[in-house]
Backbone as a printed PyTorch tensor [residue, N CA C, xyz], in Angstrom:
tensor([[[  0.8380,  -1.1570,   0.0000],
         [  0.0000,   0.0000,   0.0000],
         [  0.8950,   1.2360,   0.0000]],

        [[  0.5040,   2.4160,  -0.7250],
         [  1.4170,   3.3770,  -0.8560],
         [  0.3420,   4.7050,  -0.3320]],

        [[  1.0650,   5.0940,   0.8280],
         [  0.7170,   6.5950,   1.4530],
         [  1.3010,   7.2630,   1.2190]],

        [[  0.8840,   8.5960,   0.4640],
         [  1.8550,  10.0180,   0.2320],
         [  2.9910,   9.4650,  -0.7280]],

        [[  2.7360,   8.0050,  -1.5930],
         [  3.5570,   8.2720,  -2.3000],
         [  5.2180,   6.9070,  -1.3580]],

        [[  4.9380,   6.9620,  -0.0620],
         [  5.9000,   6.1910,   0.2630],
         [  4.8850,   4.3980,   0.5350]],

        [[  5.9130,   3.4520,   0.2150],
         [  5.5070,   2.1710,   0.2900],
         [  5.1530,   1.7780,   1.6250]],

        [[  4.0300,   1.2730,   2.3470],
         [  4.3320,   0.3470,   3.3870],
         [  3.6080,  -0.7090,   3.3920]],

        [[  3.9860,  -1.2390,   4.4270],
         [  3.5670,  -3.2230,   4.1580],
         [  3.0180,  -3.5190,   5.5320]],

        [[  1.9210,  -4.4680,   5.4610],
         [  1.4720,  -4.6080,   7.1750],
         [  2.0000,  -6.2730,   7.0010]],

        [[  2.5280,  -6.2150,   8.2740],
         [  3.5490,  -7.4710,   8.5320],
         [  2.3840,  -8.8450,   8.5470]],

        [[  2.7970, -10.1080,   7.6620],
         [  1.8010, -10.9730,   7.8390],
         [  1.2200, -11.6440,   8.9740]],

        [[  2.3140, -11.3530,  10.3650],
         [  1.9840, -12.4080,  11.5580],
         [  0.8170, -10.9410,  12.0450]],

        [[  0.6640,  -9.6200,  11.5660],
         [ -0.1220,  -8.8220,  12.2570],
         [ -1.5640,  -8.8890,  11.5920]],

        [[ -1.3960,  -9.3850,  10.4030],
         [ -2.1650,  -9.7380,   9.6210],
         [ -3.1740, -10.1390,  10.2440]],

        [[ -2.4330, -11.4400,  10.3300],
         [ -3.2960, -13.2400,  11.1610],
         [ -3.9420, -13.1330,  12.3070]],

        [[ -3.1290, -12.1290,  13.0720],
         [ -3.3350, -11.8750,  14.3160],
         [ -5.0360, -11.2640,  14.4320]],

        [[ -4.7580, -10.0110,  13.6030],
         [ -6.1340,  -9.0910,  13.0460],
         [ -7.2550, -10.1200,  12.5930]],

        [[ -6.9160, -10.5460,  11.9690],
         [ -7.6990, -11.9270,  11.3360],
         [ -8.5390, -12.1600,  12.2920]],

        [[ -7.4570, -13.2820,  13.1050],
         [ -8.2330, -13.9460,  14.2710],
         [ -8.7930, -13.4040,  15.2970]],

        [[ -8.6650, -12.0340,  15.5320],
         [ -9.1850, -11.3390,  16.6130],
         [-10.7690, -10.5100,  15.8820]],

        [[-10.4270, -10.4070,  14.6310],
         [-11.8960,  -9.9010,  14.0780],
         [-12.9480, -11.2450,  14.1030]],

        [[-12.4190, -12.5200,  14.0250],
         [-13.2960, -14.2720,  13.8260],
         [-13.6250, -13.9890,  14.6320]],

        [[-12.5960, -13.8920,  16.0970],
         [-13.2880, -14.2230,  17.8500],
         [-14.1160, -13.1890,  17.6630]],

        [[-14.4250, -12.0880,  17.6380],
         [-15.4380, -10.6710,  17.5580],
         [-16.8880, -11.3620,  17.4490]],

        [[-16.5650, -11.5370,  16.1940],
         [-17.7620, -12.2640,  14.9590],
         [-18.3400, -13.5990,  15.8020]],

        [[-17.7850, -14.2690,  16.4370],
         [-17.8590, -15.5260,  17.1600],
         [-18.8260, -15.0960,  17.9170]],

        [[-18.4200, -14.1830,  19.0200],
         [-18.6530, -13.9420,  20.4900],
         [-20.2540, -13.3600,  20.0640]],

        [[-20.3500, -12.4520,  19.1380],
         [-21.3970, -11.7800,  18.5970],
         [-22.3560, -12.5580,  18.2940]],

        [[-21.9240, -13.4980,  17.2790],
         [-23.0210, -14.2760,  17.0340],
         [-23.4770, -15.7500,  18.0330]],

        [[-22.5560, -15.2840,  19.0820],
         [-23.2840, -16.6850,  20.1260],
         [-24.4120, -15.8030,  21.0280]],

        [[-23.8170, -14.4710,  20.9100],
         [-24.5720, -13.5740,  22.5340],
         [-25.1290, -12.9000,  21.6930]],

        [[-25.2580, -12.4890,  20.9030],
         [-25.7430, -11.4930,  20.1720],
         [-25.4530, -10.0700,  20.6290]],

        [[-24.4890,  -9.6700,  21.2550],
         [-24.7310,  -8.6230,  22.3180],
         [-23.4150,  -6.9770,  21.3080]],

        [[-24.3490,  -6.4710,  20.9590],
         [-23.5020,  -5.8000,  20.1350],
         [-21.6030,  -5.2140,  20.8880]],

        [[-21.7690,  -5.2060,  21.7640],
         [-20.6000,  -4.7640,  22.5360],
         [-19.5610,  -5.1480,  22.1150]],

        [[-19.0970,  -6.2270,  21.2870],
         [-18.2390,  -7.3080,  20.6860],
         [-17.8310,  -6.3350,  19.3310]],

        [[-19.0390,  -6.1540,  18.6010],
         [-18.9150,  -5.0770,  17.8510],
         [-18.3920,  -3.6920,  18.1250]],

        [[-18.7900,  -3.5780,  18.4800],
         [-18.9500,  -1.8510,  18.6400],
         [-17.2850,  -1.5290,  19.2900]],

        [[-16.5670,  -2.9250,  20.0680],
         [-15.6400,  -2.5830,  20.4170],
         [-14.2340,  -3.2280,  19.8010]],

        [[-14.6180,  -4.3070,  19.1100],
         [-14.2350,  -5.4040,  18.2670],
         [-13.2570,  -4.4580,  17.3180]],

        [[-14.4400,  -3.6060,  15.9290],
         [-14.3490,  -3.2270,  15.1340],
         [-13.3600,  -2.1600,  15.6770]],

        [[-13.3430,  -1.0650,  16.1880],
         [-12.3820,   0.0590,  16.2410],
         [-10.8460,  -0.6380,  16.6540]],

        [[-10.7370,  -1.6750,  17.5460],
         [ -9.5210,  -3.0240,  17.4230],
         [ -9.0870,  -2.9720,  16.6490]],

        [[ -9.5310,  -3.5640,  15.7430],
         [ -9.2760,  -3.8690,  14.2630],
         [ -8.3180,  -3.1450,  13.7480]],

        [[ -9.1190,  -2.1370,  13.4790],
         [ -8.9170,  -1.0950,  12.9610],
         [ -7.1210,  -0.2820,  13.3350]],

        [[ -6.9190,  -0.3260,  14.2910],
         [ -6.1440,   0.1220,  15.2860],
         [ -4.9370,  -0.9850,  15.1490]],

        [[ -5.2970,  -1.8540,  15.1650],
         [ -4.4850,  -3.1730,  15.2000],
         [ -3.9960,  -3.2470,  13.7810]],

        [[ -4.6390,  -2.5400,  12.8970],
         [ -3.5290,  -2.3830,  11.5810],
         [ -3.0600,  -1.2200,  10.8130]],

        [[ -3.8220,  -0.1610,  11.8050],
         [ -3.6500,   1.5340,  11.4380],
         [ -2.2040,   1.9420,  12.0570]],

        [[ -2.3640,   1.4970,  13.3700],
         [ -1.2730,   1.9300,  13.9720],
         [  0.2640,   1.2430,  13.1600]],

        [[  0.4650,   0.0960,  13.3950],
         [  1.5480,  -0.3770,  12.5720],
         [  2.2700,   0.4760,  10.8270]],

        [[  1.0930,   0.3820,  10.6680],
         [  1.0690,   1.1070,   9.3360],
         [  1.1400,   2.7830,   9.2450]],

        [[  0.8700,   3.8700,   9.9740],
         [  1.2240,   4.6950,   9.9290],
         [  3.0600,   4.9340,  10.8220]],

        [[  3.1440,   4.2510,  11.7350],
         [  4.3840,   3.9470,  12.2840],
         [  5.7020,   3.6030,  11.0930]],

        [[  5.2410,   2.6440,  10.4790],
         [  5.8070,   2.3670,   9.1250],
         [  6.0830,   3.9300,   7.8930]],

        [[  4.7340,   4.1150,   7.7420],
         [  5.2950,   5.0540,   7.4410],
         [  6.2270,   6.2530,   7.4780]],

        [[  5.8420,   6.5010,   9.0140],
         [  6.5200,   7.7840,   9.4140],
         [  7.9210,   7.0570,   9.3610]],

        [[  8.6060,   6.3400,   9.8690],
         [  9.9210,   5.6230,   9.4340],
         [ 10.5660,   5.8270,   8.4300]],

        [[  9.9110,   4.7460,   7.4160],
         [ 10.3340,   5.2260,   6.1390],
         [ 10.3990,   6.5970,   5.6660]],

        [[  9.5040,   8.0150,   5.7020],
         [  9.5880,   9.2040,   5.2100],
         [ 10.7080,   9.5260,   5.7400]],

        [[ 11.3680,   9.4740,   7.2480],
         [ 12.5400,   9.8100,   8.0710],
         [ 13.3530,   9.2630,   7.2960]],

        [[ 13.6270,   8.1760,   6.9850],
         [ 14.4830,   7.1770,   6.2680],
         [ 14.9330,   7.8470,   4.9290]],

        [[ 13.7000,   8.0250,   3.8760],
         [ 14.1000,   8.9270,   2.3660],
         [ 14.6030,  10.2030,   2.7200]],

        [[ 14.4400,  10.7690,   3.7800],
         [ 14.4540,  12.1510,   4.0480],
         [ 16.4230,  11.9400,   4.3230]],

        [[ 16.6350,  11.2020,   4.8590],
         [ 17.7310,  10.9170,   5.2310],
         [ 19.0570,  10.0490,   4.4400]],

        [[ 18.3840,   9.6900,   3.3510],
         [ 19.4230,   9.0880,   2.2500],
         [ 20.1640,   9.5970,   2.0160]],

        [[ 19.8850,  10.8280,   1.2380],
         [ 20.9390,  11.4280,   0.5580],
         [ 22.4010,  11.4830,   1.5400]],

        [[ 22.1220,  12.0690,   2.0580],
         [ 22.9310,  12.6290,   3.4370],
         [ 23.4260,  11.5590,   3.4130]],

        [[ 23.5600,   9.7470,   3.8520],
         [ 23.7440,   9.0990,   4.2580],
         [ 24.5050,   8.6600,   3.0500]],

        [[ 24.1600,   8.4190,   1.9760],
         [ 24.8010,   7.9980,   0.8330],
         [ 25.7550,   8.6640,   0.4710]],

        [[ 25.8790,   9.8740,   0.7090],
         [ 27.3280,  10.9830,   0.5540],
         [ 28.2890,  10.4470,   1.0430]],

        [[ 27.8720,  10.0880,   2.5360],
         [ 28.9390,  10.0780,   3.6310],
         [ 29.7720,   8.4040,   3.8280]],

        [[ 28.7640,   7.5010,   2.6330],
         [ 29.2660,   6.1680,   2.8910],
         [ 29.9950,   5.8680,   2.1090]],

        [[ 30.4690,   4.8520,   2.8150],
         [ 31.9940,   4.5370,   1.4610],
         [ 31.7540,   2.6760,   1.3620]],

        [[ 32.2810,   2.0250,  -0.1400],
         [ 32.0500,   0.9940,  -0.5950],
         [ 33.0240,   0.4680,   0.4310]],

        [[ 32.5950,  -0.8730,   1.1840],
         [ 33.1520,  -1.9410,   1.6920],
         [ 32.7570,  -2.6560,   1.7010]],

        [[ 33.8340,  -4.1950,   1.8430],
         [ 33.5540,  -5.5440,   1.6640],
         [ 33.1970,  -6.4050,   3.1220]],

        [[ 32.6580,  -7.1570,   3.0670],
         [ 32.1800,  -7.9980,   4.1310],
         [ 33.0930,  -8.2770,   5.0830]],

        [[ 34.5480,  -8.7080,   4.3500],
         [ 35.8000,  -8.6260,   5.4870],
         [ 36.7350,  -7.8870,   5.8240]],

        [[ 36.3550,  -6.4670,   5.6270],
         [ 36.7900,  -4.8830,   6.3120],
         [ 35.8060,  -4.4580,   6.9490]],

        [[ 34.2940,  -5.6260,   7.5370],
         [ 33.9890,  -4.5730,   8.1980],
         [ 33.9380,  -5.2890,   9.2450]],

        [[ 34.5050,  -4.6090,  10.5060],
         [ 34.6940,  -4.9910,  12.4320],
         [ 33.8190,  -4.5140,  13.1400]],

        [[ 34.2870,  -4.5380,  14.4240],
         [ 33.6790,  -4.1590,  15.4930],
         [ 33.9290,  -2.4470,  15.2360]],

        [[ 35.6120,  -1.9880,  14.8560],
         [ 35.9330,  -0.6430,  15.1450],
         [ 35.0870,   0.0690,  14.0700]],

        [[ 34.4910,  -0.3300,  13.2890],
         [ 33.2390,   0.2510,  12.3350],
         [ 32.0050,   1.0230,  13.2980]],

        [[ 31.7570,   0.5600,  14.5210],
         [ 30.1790,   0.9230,  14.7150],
         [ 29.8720,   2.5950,  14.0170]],

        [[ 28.3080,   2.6810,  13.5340],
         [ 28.2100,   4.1410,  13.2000],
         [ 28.5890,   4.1650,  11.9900]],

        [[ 29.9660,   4.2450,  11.5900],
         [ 30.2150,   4.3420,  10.0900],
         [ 28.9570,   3.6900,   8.9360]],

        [[ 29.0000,   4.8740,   8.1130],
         [ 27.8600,   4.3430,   6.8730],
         [ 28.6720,   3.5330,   5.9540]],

        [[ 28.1400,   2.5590,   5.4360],
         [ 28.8370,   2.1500,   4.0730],
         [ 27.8400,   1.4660,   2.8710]],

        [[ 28.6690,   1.1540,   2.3540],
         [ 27.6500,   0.4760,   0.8180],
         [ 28.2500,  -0.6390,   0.6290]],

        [[ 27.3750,  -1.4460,   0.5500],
         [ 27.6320,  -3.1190,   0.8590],
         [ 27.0770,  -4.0340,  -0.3910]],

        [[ 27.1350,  -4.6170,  -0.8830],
         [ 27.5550,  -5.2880,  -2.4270],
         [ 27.1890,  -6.7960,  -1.8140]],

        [[ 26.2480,  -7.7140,  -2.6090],
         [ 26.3400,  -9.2700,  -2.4950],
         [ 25.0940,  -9.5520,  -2.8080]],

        [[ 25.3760, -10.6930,  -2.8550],
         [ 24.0650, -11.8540,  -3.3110],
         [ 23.5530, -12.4150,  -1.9960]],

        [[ 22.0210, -12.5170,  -2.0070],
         [ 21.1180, -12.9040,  -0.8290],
         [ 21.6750, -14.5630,  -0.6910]],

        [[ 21.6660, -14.5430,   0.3580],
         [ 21.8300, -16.3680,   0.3800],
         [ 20.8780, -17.0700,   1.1630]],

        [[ 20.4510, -15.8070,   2.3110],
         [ 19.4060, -16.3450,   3.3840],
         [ 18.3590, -14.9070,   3.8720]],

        [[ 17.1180, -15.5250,   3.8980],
         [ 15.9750, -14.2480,   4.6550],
         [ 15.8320, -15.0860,   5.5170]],

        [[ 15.2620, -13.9490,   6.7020],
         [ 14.3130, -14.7200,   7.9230],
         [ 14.0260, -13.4830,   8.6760]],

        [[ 12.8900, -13.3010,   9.0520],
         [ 12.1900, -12.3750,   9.9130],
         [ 10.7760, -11.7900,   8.9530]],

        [[ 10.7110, -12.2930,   7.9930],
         [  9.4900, -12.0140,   7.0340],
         [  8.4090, -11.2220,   7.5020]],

        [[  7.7800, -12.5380,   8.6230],
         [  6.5820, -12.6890,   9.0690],
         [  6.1220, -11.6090,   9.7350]],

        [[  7.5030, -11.5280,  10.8220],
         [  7.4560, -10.1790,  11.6050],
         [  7.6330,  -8.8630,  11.1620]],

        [[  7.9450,  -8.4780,   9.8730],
         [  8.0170,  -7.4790,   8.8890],
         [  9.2490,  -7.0850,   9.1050]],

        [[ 10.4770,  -7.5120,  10.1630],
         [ 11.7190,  -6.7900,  10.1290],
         [ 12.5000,  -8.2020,   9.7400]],

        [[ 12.8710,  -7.8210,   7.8090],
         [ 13.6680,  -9.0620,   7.5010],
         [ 15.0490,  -9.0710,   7.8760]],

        [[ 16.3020, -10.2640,   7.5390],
         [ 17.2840, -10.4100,   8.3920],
         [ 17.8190, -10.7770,   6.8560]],

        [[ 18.4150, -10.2560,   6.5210],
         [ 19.7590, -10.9570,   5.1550],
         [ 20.9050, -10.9800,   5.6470]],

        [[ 21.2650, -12.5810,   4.9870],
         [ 22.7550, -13.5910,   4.8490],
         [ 23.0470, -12.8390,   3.2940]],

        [[ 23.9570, -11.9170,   3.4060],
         [ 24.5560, -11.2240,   2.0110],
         [ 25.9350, -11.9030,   1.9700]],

        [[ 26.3370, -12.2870,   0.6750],
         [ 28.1090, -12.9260,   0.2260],
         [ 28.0250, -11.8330,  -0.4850]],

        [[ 29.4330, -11.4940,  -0.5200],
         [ 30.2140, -11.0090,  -1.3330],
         [ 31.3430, -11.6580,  -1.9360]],

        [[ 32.1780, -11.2260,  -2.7520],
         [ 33.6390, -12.3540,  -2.7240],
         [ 34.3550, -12.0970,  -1.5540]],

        [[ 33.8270, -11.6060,  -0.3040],
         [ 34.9260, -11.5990,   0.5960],
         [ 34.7200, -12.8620,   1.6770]],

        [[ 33.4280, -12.4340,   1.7210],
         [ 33.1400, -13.5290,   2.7260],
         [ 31.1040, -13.1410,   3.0150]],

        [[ 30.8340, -12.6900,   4.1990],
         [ 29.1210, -12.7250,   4.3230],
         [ 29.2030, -11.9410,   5.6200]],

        [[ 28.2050, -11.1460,   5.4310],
         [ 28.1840, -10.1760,   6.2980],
         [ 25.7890, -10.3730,   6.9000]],

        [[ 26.0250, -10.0070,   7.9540],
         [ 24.0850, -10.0330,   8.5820],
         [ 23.7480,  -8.9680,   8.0100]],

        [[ 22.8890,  -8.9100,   7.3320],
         [ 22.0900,  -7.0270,   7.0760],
         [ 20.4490,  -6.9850,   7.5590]],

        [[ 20.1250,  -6.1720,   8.6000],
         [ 19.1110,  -6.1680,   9.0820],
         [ 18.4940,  -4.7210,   8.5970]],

        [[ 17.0350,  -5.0400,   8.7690],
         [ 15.8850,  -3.5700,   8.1630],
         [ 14.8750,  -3.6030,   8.9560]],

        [[ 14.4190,  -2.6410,   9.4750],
         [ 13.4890,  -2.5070,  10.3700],
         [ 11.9620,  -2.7930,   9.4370]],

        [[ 11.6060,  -2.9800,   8.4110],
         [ 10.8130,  -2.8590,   8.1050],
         [ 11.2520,  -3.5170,   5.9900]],

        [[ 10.1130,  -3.9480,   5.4960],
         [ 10.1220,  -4.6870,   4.1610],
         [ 11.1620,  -3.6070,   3.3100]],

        [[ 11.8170,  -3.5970,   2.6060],
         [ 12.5860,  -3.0610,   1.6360],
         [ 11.5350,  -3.1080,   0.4450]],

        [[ 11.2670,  -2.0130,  -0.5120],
         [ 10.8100,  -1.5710,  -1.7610],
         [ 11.8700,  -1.5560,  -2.8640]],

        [[ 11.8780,  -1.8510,  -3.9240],
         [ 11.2070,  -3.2200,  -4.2280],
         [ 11.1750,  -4.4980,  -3.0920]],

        [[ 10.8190,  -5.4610,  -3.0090],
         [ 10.7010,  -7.0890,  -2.2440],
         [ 12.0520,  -7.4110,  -2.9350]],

        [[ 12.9120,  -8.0370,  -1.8730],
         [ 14.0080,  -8.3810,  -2.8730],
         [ 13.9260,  -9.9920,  -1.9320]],

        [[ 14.4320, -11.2980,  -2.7530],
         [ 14.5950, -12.5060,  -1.9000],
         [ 16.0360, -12.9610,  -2.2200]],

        [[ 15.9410, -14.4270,  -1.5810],
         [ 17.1800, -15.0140,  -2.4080],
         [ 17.2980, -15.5000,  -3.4440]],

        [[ 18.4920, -14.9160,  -4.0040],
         [ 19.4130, -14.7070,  -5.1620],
         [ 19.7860, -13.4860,  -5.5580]],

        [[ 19.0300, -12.5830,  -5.1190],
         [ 19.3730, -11.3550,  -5.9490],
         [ 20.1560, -11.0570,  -5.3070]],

        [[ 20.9500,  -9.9410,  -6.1820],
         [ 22.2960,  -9.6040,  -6.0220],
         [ 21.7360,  -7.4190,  -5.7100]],

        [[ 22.1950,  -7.1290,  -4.9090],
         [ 21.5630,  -6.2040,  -4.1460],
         [ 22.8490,  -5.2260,  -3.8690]],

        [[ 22.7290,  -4.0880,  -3.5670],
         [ 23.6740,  -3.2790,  -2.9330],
         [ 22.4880,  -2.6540,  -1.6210]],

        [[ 23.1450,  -2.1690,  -0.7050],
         [ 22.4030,  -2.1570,   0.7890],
         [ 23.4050,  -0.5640,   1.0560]],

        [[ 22.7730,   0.3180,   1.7360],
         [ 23.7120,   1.2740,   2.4020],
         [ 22.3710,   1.5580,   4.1440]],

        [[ 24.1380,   1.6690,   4.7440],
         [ 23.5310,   1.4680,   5.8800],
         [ 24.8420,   1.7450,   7.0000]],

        [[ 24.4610,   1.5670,   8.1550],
         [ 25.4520,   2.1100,   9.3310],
         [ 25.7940,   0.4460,  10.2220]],

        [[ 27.1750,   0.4320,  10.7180],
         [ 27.7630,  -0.7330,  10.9920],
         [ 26.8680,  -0.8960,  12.3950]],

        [[ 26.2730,  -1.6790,  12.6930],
         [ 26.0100,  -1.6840,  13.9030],
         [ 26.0840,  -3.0630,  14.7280]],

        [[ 26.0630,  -3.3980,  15.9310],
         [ 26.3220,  -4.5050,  17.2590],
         [ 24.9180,  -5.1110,  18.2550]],

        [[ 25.2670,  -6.6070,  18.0570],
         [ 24.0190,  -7.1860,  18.8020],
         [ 24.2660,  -6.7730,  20.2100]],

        [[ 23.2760,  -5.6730,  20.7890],
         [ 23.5340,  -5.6690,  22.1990],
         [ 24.0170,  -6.8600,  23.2940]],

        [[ 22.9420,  -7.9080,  23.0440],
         [ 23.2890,  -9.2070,  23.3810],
         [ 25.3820,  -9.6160,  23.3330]],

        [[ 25.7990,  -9.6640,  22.2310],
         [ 26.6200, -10.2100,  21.7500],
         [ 28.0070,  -8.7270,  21.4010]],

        [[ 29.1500,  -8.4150,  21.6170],
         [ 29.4230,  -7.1480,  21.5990],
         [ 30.3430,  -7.6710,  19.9420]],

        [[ 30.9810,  -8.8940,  19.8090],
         [ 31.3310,  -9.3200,  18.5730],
         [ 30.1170,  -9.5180,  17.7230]],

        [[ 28.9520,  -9.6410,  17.8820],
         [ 28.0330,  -9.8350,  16.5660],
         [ 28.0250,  -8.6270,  16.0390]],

        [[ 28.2950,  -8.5410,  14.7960],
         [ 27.8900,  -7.0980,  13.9880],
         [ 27.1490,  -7.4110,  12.7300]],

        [[ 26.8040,  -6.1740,  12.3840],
         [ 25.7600,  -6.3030,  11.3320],
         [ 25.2670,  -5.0500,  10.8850]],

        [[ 24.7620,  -5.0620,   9.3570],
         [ 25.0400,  -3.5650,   8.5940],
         [ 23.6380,  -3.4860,   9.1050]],

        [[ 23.2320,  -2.8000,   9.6780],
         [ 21.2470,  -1.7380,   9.9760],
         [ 21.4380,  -0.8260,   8.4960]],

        [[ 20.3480,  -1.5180,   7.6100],
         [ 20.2840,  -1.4020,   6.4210],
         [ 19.0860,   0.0180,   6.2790]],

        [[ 19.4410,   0.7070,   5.3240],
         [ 18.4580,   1.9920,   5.3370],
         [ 17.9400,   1.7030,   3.9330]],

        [[ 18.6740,   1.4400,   3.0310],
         [ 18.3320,   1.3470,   1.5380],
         [ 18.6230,  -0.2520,   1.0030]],

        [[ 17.8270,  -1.0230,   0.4740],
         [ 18.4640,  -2.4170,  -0.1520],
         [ 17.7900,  -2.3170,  -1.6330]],

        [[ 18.5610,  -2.6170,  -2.7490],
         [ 17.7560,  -2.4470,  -4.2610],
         [ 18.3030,  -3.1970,  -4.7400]],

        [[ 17.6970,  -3.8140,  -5.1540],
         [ 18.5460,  -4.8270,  -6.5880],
         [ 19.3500,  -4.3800,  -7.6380]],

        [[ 20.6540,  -4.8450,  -7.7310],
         [ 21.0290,  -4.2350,  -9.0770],
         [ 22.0970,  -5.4160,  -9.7030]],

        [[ 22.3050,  -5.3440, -10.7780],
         [ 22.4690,  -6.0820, -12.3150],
         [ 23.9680,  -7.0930, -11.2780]],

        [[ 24.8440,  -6.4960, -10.7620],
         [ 25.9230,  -6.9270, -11.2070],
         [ 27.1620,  -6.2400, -10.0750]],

        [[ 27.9900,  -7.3740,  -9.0110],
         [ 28.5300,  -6.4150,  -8.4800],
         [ 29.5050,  -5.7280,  -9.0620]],

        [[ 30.4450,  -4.7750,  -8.3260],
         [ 31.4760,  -3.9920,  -8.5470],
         [ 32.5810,  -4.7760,  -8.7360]],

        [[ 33.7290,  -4.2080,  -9.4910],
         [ 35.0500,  -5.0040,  -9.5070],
         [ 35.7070,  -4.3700,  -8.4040]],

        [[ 35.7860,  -5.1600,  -7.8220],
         [ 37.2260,  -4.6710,  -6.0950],
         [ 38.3300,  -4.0020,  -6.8360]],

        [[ 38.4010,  -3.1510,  -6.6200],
         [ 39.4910,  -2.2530,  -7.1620],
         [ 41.0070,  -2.9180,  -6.7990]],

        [[ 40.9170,  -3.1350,  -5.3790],
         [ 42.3750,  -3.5110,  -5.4310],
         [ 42.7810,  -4.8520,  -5.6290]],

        [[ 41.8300,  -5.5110,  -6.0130],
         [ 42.2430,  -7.1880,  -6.8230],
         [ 42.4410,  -6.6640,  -8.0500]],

        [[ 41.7590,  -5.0390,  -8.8410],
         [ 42.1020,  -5.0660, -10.2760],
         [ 43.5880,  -4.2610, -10.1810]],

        [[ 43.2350,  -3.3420,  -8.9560],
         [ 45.2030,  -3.0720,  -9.3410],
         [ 46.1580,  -3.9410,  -9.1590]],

        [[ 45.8370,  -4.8510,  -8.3400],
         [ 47.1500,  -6.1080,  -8.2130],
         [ 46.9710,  -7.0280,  -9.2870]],

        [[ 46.2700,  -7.1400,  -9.8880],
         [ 45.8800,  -7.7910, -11.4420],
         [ 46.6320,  -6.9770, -12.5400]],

        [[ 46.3140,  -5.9720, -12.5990],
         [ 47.0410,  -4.7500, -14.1850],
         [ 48.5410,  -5.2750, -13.2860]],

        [[ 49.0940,  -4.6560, -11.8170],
         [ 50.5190,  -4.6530, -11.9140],
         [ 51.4590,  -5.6970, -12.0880]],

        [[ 50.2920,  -7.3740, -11.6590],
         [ 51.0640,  -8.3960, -12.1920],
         [ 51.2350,  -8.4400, -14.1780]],

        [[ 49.8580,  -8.3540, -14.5350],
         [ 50.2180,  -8.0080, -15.8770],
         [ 51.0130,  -7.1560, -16.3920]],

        [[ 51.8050,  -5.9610, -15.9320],
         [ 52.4100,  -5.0750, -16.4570],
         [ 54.0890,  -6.2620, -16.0030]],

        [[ 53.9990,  -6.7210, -15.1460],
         [ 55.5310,  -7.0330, -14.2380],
         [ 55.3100,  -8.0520, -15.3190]],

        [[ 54.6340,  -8.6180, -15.9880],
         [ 54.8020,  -9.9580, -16.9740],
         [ 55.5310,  -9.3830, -17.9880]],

        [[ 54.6680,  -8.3500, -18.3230],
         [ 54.6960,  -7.6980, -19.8560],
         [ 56.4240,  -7.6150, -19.6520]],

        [[ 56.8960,  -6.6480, -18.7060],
         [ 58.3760,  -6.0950, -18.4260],
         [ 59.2280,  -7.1720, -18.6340]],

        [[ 58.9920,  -8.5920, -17.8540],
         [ 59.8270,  -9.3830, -17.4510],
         [ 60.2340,  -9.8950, -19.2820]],

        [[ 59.1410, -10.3210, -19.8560],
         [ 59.1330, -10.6880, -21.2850],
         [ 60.0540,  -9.9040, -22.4750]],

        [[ 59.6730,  -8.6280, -22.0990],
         [ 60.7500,  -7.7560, -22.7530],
         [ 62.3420,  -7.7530, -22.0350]],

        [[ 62.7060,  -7.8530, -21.3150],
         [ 64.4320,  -8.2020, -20.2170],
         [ 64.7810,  -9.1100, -21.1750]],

        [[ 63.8420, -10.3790, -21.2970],
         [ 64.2340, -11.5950, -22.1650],
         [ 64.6810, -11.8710, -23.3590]]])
């Protein structure tokens, strides 16, 4: 559903939930007949998927409002440059999905590879477009730490989009041209 133009999504377990709490309503009503079920049922409802959903929104508008800015300030890194001494730092993160999980609850969890290795990327909320596994995605976002855990880290993703094809690592292509150039040289000595 799109408000003002920004995307939001009502999470499916809030869905079910709504679901089943509008059945019991409908249940209770039609055993007692007693409108009260109604009358108090229905504004529930209502509430039980308004609220989520304008919350969502206001997020996300904070979120676009805040890209630019954020995308200036981030810089391309690979899965195994990024540490603990990262927290805060923005960056732009490159890989192919390998694993989702948190769907249901609307805050998904991506297993991203890169050629370095695999990094956690978490989103408070569905990413626009829906992206799953396989696609190959770039993510910008700020390094952040499982409170729980002070070594778990993981990129808190602001932006995730699909795109064609990753980047060439620059410094595998400069150590690539300078072995090719040290060939080229050595061949000519000969």
């Amino acid at each position: 559903m799109k408000i003002r133009g920004i995307t939001v999504r009502v999470p499916p377990l809030l869905f079910a939930v709504t679901v089943f709490f509008a059945a019991m309503c409908a249940m209770m009503y039609g055993s007692t007949k007693d409108w009260a079920y109604i009358y108090v049922g229905a504004p529930l409802c209502v509430l039980l998927i308004c609220m989520p959903l304008a919350m969502n929104y206001l997020t996300e508008k904070q979120v676009l409002e805040q890209l630019p800015g954020l995308k200036a300030r981030a810089k391309f890194t690979r899965a195994r440059q990024i540490s603990p001494a990262m927290l805060g730092t923005p960056v732009i993160v490159e890989g192919k999905i390998l694993k989702v999980s948190g769907i249901l609850m609307g805050k998904p969890v991506y297993l991203i590879s890169d050629p370095t290795g695999q990094i956690i990327v978490r989103r408070f909320a569905h990413p626009d477009p829906l992206v799953g596994v396989g696609a190959v995605v770039e993510i910008i976002g700020t390094i952040a730490r499982k409170i729980s855990d002070a070594n778990a880290i993981y990129v808190n993703a602001v932006s995730i989009r699909p795109i064609k094809q990753l980047r060439a690592d620059s410094a595998e292509t400069t150590q690539v041209s300078t072995e090719s150039q040290e060939k080229i040289h050595i061949k000519k000595l000969h």
